[in-house]
Coordinates of C-alpha atoms and ligand atoms in Angstrom, one line a residue:
X16 CA 11.7 156.3 84.6
X17 CA 12.9 156.2 88.1
X18 CA 15.3 158.5 89.9
X19 CA 17.2 155.5 91.3
X20 CA 20.1 153.9 89.5
X21 CA 19.6 150.8 87.4
X22 CA 22.3 149.0 89.4
X23 CA 20.1 149.2 92.5
X24 CA 17.4 147.3 90.8
X25 CA 19.9 144.4 90.4
X26 CA 20.3 143.8 94.1
X27 CA 18.1 142.7 97.0
X28 CA 18.2 144.0 100.6
X29 CA 19.8 141.6 103.0
X30 CA 17.3 138.9 104.1
X31 CA 19.1 138.3 107.3
X32 CA 18.9 141.9 108.3
X33 CA 15.2 141.9 107.3
X34 CA 14.4 139.0 109.6
X35 CA 16.2 140.6 112.5
X36 CA 14.3 143.8 111.9
X37 CA 11.0 142.0 111.8
X38 CA 11.7 140.1 115.0
X39 CA 12.7 143.4 116.7
X40 CA 9.4 145.0 115.5
X41 CA 7.3 142.1 116.8
X42 CA 9.1 142.2 120.1
X43 CA 8.6 146.0 120.4
X44 CA 4.9 145.4 119.8
X45 CA 4.9 143.1 122.8
X46 CA 5.1 139.7 121.1
X47 CA 7.2 137.0 122.8
X48 CA 9.8 136.5 120.0
X49 CA 13.1 134.6 120.1
X50 CA 15.4 135.9 117.4
X51 CA 17.7 133.3 115.9
X52 CA 18.4 135.4 112.8
X53 CA 21.4 137.5 113.7
X54 CA 24.9 136.7 112.6
X55 CA 26.8 138.0 115.6
X56 CA 28.2 136.5 118.8
X57 CA 26.1 137.3 121.9
X58 CA 29.4 137.7 123.8
X59 CA 30.8 141.1 124.6
X60 CA 34.1 142.5 123.2
X61 CA 36.8 141.6 125.7
X62 CA 37.9 144.4 128.1
X63 CA 41.5 144.5 127.0
X64 CA 40.3 145.5 123.5
X65 CA 37.8 148.1 124.8
X66 CA 40.6 149.5 127.0
X67 CA 42.9 149.8 124.0
X68 CA 40.2 151.8 122.2
X69 CA 39.8 154.1 125.2
X70 CA 43.5 154.7 125.3
X71 CA 43.5 155.5 121.6
X72 CA 40.8 158.1 122.2
X73 CA 42.7 159.7 125.1
X74 CA 45.9 159.7 123.2
X75 CA 44.3 161.7 120.4
X76 CA 44.5 158.9 117.8
X77 CA 41.3 160.3 116.4
X78 CA 42.4 161.6 113.1
X79 CA 42.4 160.3 109.5
X80 CA 44.8 157.4 109.0
X81 CA 46.4 155.8 106.0
X82 CA 43.4 154.8 103.8
X83 CA 43.8 151.0 104.1
X84 CA 45.1 150.7 107.6
X85 CA 47.7 152.0 110.1
X86 CA 51.1 150.3 109.9
X87 CA 50.7 148.9 113.4
X88 CA 47.5 147.1 112.4
X89 CA 49.0 145.8 109.2
X90 CA 52.0 144.5 111.2
X91 CA 49.5 142.7 113.6
X92 CA 47.7 141.2 110.6
X93 CA 50.9 140.0 109.0
X94 CA 51.9 138.4 112.3
X95 CA 48.5 136.8 112.6
X96 CA 48.8 135.3 109.1
X97 CA 52.2 134.0 109.9
X98 CA 51.3 132.6 113.3
X99 CA 47.9 131.0 112.4
X100 CA 48.1 130.3 108.7
X101 CA 51.8 130.0 108.0
X102 CA 51.4 132.7 105.3
X103 CA 53.8 135.5 104.6
X104 CA 52.2 138.8 103.7
X105 CA 54.0 142.2 103.5
X106 CA 52.2 145.4 104.6
X107 CA 51.6 146.4 101.0
X108 CA 49.8 143.1 100.5
X109 CA 47.3 143.9 103.2
X110 CA 44.2 146.0 103.1
X111 CA 42.0 147.0 106.1
X112 CA 38.4 148.1 105.6
X113 CA 35.3 148.9 107.5
X114 CA 34.4 145.3 108.1
X115 CA 35.1 142.2 106.1
X116 CA 32.2 143.3 103.9
X117 CA 33.9 146.4 102.7
X118 CA 37.0 144.4 101.8
X119 CA 34.9 142.0 99.8
X120 CA 33.1 144.8 98.2
X121 CA 36.3 146.6 97.2
X122 CA 37.8 143.4 95.8
X123 CA 34.8 142.6 93.6
X124 CA 34.1 146.2 92.5
X125 CA 37.7 146.8 91.5
X126 CA 38.0 143.7 89.4
X127 CA 34.6 142.8 87.8
X128 CA 33.4 143.9 84.4
X129 CA 30.0 143.1 82.8
X130 CA 30.1 139.6 81.5
X131 CA 32.6 138.4 84.1
X132 CA 31.4 135.4 86.1
X133 CA 31.9 134.6 89.8
X134 CA 31.5 131.0 91.0
X135 CA 29.6 130.9 94.3
X136 CA 28.7 127.6 96.0
X137 CA 25.3 127.6 97.6
X138 CA 24.2 127.9 100.3
X139 CA 26.1 131.2 100.3
X140 CA 26.4 134.3 102.4
X141 CA 23.7 136.6 101.1
X142 CA 26.1 139.4 100.1
X143 CA 28.2 137.5 97.6
X144 CA 25.8 137.4 94.6
X145 CA 24.4 140.8 95.4
X146 CA 27.8 142.6 95.3
X147 CA 28.7 140.6 92.1
X148 CA 25.4 141.8 90.5
X149 CA 26.0 145.4 91.6
X150 CA 29.3 145.3 89.8
X151 CA 27.4 144.2 86.7
X152 CA 28.9 140.7 86.6
X153 CA 27.2 137.4 86.8
X154 CA 27.0 135.1 89.8
X155 CA 27.3 131.5 88.8
X156 CA 25.7 129.6 91.7
X157 CA 26.6 126.0 92.2
X158 CA 24.2 124.1 94.5
X159 CA 25.5 121.6 97.1
X160 CA 23.3 119.3 99.1
X161 CA 22.6 117.7 102.4
X162 CA 24.3 114.5 101.4
X163 CA 27.6 116.2 100.7
X164 CA 27.3 118.3 104.0
X165 CA 27.0 121.3 101.7
X166 CA 30.5 121.0 100.4
X167 CA 31.4 121.7 96.8
X168 CA 33.0 118.8 94.9
X169 CA 36.0 119.2 92.6
X170 CA 33.8 117.9 89.7
X171 CA 31.1 120.5 90.3
X172 CA 33.8 123.3 90.5
X173 CA 35.4 122.1 87.3
X174 CA 32.0 122.2 85.5
X175 CA 31.2 125.7 86.7
X176 CA 34.4 127.3 85.5
X177 CA 34.3 129.0 82.0
X178 CA 36.7 131.3 80.2
X179 CA 34.7 134.2 81.7
X180 CA 35.2 133.0 85.3
X181 CA 37.1 135.7 87.3
X182 CA 36.7 134.6 90.9
X183 CA 35.6 131.6 92.9
X184 CA 34.4 132.4 96.4
X185 CA 35.1 130.0 99.2
X186 CA 33.7 130.5 102.7
X187 CA 34.8 128.0 105.3
X188 CA 33.4 127.6 107.9
X189 CA 30.3 128.7 106.1
X190 CA 27.6 131.1 106.8
X191 CA 24.9 129.7 106.6
X192 CA 25.7 126.0 106.8
X193 CA 28.6 125.9 109.3
X194 CA 30.4 123.4 107.0
X195 CA 34.2 123.7 106.9
X196 CA 36.6 122.1 104.4
X197 CA 39.3 119.9 105.7
X198 CA 42.8 120.4 104.2
X199 CA 42.3 117.4 101.9
X200 CA 38.9 118.6 100.8
X201 CA 40.3 122.1 100.0
X202 CA 43.3 120.5 98.2
X203 CA 40.9 118.7 95.8
X204 CA 39.4 122.1 95.0
X205 CA 42.7 124.0 94.7
X206 CA 44.0 121.3 92.4
X207 CA 41.2 122.2 90.0
X208 CA 41.9 125.9 90.3
X209 CA 45.7 125.5 89.6
X210 CA 44.7 124.4 86.1
X211 CA 42.6 127.5 85.4
X212 CA 45.0 130.4 85.4
X213 CA 42.5 133.1 84.8
X214 CA 40.5 132.3 88.0
X215 CA 41.2 134.2 91.2
X216 CA 40.2 132.8 94.6
X217 CA 38.5 134.8 97.2
X218 CA 38.5 132.9 100.5
X219 CA 36.3 134.3 103.3
X220 CA 37.8 133.0 106.5
X221 CA 35.9 135.2 108.9
X222 CA 34.7 132.2 110.9
X223 CA 38.2 130.6 111.1
X224 CA 38.3 130.5 114.9
X225 CA 34.9 129.0 115.4
X226 CA 35.5 125.4 114.7
X227 CA 34.8 122.4 116.9
X228 CA 35.8 118.8 117.9
X229 CA 39.5 119.4 117.1
X230 CA 38.8 120.5 113.5
X231 CA 42.0 121.9 111.9
X232 CA 41.3 125.1 109.8
X233 CA 43.0 125.5 106.4
X234 CA 42.9 128.2 103.8
X235 CA 43.5 128.1 100.1
X236 CA 46.8 130.1 99.8
X237 CA 48.3 127.9 102.6
X238 CA 47.1 124.6 101.1
X239 CA 48.2 125.5 97.5
X240 CA 51.2 127.9 97.4
X241 CA 50.8 128.1 93.6
X242 CA 47.5 130.0 94.1
X243 CA 48.8 132.6 96.5
X244 CA 49.5 135.1 93.7
X245 CA 45.8 135.0 92.7
X246 CA 44.1 134.7 96.1
X247 CA 42.6 137.2 98.3
X248 CA 42.5 135.9 101.9
X249 CA 39.7 137.7 103.7
X250 CA 39.3 137.8 107.4
X251 CA 38.4 140.2 110.2
X252 CA 37.9 140.7 113.9
X253 CA 34.0 140.8 113.9
X254 CA 33.3 137.2 114.7
X255 CA 36.3 135.8 116.6
X256 CA 36.7 138.8 118.9
X257 CA 33.0 139.7 119.2
X258 CA 33.6 143.1 117.5
X259 CA 30.8 143.3 114.9
X260 CA 30.0 146.9 115.7
X261 CA 33.6 148.1 115.5
X262 CA 33.7 147.5 111.7
X263 CA 37.2 146.2 111.1
X264 CA 38.0 143.5 108.4
X265 CA 41.0 142.8 106.3
X266 CA 42.3 141.0 103.3
X267 CA 45.6 140.0 102.0
X268 CA 46.7 139.4 98.4
X269 CA 48.8 140.6 95.5
X270 CA 49.9 144.3 95.8
X271 CA 48.3 145.1 92.4
X272 CA 44.8 144.2 93.8
X273 CA 45.4 145.7 97.3
X274 CA 46.4 149.0 95.6
X275 CA 43.3 149.0 93.5
X276 CA 41.2 148.4 96.6
X277 CA 42.8 151.3 98.4
X278 CA 42.1 153.5 95.4
X279 CA 38.4 152.7 95.6
X280 CA 38.3 153.1 99.3
X281 CA 40.0 156.5 99.1
X282 CA 37.1 157.7 97.1
X283 CA 34.4 156.2 99.3
X284 CA 34.9 155.8 103.1
X285 CA 38.6 156.6 103.4
X286 CA 40.1 154.9 106.4
X287 CA 38.2 152.6 108.8
X288 CA 37.7 154.2 112.2
X289 CA 41.1 155.1 113.8
X290 CA 39.9 154.0 117.2
X291 CA 38.6 150.6 115.9
X292 CA 41.9 150.1 114.2
X293 CA 43.8 150.5 117.5
X294 CA 41.3 148.1 119.2
X295 CA 41.9 145.6 116.4
X296 CA 45.7 145.8 117.0
X297 CA 45.1 144.8 120.6
X298 CA 42.6 142.0 119.5
X299 CA 45.2 140.5 117.3
X300 CA 48.3 141.0 119.5
X301 CA 46.7 140.5 122.9
X302 CA 45.6 137.3 124.7
X303 CA 43.9 134.8 122.5
X304 CA 42.8 132.1 125.0
X305 CA 39.2 133.5 125.4
X306 CA 38.5 132.5 121.8
X307 CA 38.8 128.8 122.6
X308 CA 36.8 129.2 125.7
X309 CA 34.0 130.9 123.8
X310 CA 34.2 128.3 121.0
X311 CA 33.6 125.6 123.6
X312 CA 30.3 127.3 124.6
X313 CA 29.4 127.5 120.9
X314 CA 30.1 123.8 120.5
X315 CA 27.8 122.9 123.4
X316 CA 25.1 125.0 121.9
X317 CA 25.6 123.5 118.4
X318 CA 25.2 120.0 119.9
X319 CA 22.1 121.0 121.8
X320 CA 20.5 122.6 118.7
X321 CA 21.4 119.7 116.4
X322 CA 20.1 117.1 118.7
X323 CA 16.8 118.9 119.5
X324 CA 16.2 119.7 115.8
X325 CA 16.7 116.1 114.7
X326 CA 13.9 115.1 117.1
X327 CA 11.5 117.5 115.4
X328 CA 9.3 115.6 112.9
X329 CA 10.1 116.6 109.3
X330 CA 13.5 118.2 110.0
X331 CA 17.0 116.8 109.3
X332 CA 20.0 118.7 110.7
X333 CA 23.6 117.9 110.0
X334 CA 26.2 118.6 112.6
X335 CA 28.6 121.2 111.0
X336 CA 32.2 121.7 111.8
X337 CA 32.1 125.4 112.6
X338 CA 30.6 129.0 112.6
X339 CA 27.6 129.5 114.8
X340 CA 24.9 128.4 112.3
X341 CA 23.0 125.2 111.5
X342 CA 21.2 124.7 108.2
X343 CA 18.5 122.1 108.7
X344 CA 16.4 120.7 105.9
X345 CA 12.6 121.2 106.2
X346 CA 11.8 119.0 103.2
X347 CA 9.8 116.6 105.4
X348 CA 7.4 119.4 106.3
X349 CA 6.6 120.5 102.8
X350 CA 3.0 120.2 101.7
X351 CA 1.8 120.0 105.3
X352 CA -0.6 122.3 107.1
X353 CA 0.3 124.2 110.3
X354 CA -1.8 124.3 113.5
X355 CA -2.7 127.8 112.4
X356 CA -4.0 126.5 109.0
X357 CA -1.2 127.6 106.7
X358 CA 0.0 125.2 104.0
X359 CA 3.8 125.0 103.7
X360 CA 4.9 125.1 100.1
X361 CA 8.4 126.6 100.6
X362 CA 11.0 127.3 103.2
X363 CA 9.8 130.9 103.2
X364 CA 6.3 129.7 104.2
X365 CA 8.0 127.5 106.9
X366 CA 9.9 130.4 108.5
X367 CA 7.0 132.9 108.2
X368 CA 4.6 130.5 109.9
X369 CA 7.1 129.6 112.5
X370 CA 7.5 133.3 113.4
X371 CA 3.8 134.0 113.4
X372 CA 2.7 130.9 115.2
X373 CA 5.5 130.2 117.6
X374 CA 7.5 133.5 117.8
X375 CA 10.8 132.0 116.6
X376 CA 12.7 134.1 114.0
X377 CA 15.0 132.1 111.6
X378 CA 16.0 132.8 108.0
X379 CA 14.7 130.8 105.0
X380 CA 17.2 128.8 102.9
X381 CA 16.1 130.5 99.6
X382 CA 17.8 133.7 100.9
X383 CA 21.1 131.7 100.9
X384 CA 20.4 130.2 97.5
X385 CA 19.3 126.7 98.7
X386 CA 15.8 125.3 99.5
X387 CA 14.0 123.9 101.4
X388 CA 16.2 124.7 104.3
X389 CA 16.5 127.4 107.0
X390 CA 19.3 128.9 109.0
X391 CA 19.5 129.1 112.8
X392 CA 22.1 131.2 114.4
X393 CA 22.9 129.7 117.8
X394 CA 24.9 132.7 118.9
X395 CA 22.3 133.2 121.6
X396 CA 21.9 132.3 125.3
X397 CA 21.5 128.6 125.8
X398 CA 18.2 128.9 127.6
X399 CA 16.7 130.9 124.7
X400 CA 18.0 128.2 122.3
X401 CA 16.4 125.4 124.3
X402 CA 13.1 127.3 124.4
X403 CA 13.3 128.1 120.7
X404 CA 14.0 124.5 119.7
X405 CA 11.2 123.3 122.0
X406 CA 8.9 125.7 120.0
X407 CA 10.2 124.5 116.7
X408 CA 9.5 120.9 117.8
X409 CA 5.9 121.8 118.8
X410 CA 5.4 123.6 115.5
X411 CA 6.6 120.6 113.5
X412 CA 4.7 118.1 115.7
X413 CA 1.5 120.1 115.0
X414 CA 1.8 119.8 111.2
X415 CA -0.8 117.7 109.5
Ligands
PLP512 C1 30.6 134.9 105.7 C2 30.7 136.3 106.1 N1 31.7 137.0 105.6 C3 31.9 138.3 105.9 C4 31.1 138.9 106.9 C5 31.3 140.3 107.2 O1 31.7 140.6 108.4 P1 32.0 142.1 108.9 O2 31.7 143.0 107.7 O3 31.2 142.4 110.0 O4 33.5 142.1 109.2 C6 30.1 138.1 107.5 C7 29.1 138.7 108.5 O5 28.0 138.3 108.7 C8 29.9 136.8 107.1 O6 28.9 136.0 107.6

C-alpha cells in the first residue's frame, strides 16, 4: 500500500529535466560540464515583449482573466493562424494555457478513456506517452529510423491505426530529431487519416519558426481541410519568442474540445498569468524579423554540430530541417570500451560515460523512445558547442 495514486506509478519523470538537473549539480560541485540537454533557446526574450509585460503590471492587469485567455490574446492568435498558416479560427476555437504542455495535457485528459489508443511516432517528445498513460490510455509507439530521417510513412501510420485509436500526435519540426515534414510528406499522412473518421490529429507546431535552408512549414489542418474539424493545432510562444519561462501556449480546434479543455483548466490552474498573456499579445502582434535572424544563428550552429559529429568515429548524424536538436546514432560505438574502462551496451551507457569522462551532458535516445541514439540541443553558445563536439570526438576516438 502506498499513499500515492496508482496513476503516478504509470509515469516517469522527464529525462530531459533530469539530465539538466544532473549537469547543474555537477557544475555546482566544481566540474567543468557543458550542458546540451536543455530544450530552450539561449537567447533572451526581446525587449518589446518585456516592456509590454511591465506596462501590463503598471496598468494593473494583474487580476484573474477569462480561464482560457484574454480576448486580445485570442485575437492575436487568430491573426497569427491566418497570417502564417492560412487557417481561420474563431476566439471560441482557441484555448490559451500555461505553456503548450498544459494545452496538450488538457486535450489528452479531457478526451482519453482507459482502452483508448494514441499513435505516437518515435522518437517522440518525452511528455506525449506519459500524459497518455496518466490518462489511463495506451500509447502506441511507432518507430521510425535513420534511413527515413525519422519520418513516419503513410504505410506505418495505416498499420498503427485500430478502431480504438483516438489521436495521432504529429510534431514537426520534431523534438528530439529536428525532422520536419514537407507539405507533400504531410499530405501522404493526412490522406490516411481522412479515411479513419474516429481518429483526431494533435499537431504540435511549437518549433514552426525554427526551420532552415528555405524549408516551408506546413500543418495538418492547412494541408487537409477535411481534417480541421478533428484537429487540435498546438503552438506557443516559448521557442519562437524565447519565452519558455513566461508559460504561454495555445491550441486551436473544434469548440466542443476547446470548451472541455477550459472546463478542466477552470478546476486546475485557472487562467495563465495575466502578465504573460499581455506579453504574448505583443510577441504575436509586434515585430517578427528577429525570429529569422535568430533562426540563421541556429542554422549555423546546426551545420557546425552536424559536421563535427559526423567526423567522430562511430557516430552518424543526419542534418535535420528544423528545431534546435540533432539526434545522432551511436550504433557504431556499441560494444566498445571507453578510455575510462566502461563498456557501452546502450545509448544510456553512452551518455552516462560521456558526462562522467568528458563533462558533456546530452540525453539518451531511449528517453525519446528510439535507440541507440542521443539528443543534442544546440541552443547554446557557438564556442561551447565547438568545445562540446571536440570532447565528443575525443570520447569516440578513445573507444576500443
Ligand atoms: C515538442 C514540444 N512540444 C511542446 C513543448 C512545450 O512547451 P511549453 O510548455 O514551454 O510551451 C515543448 C517544450 O520543450 C516541446 O519540445
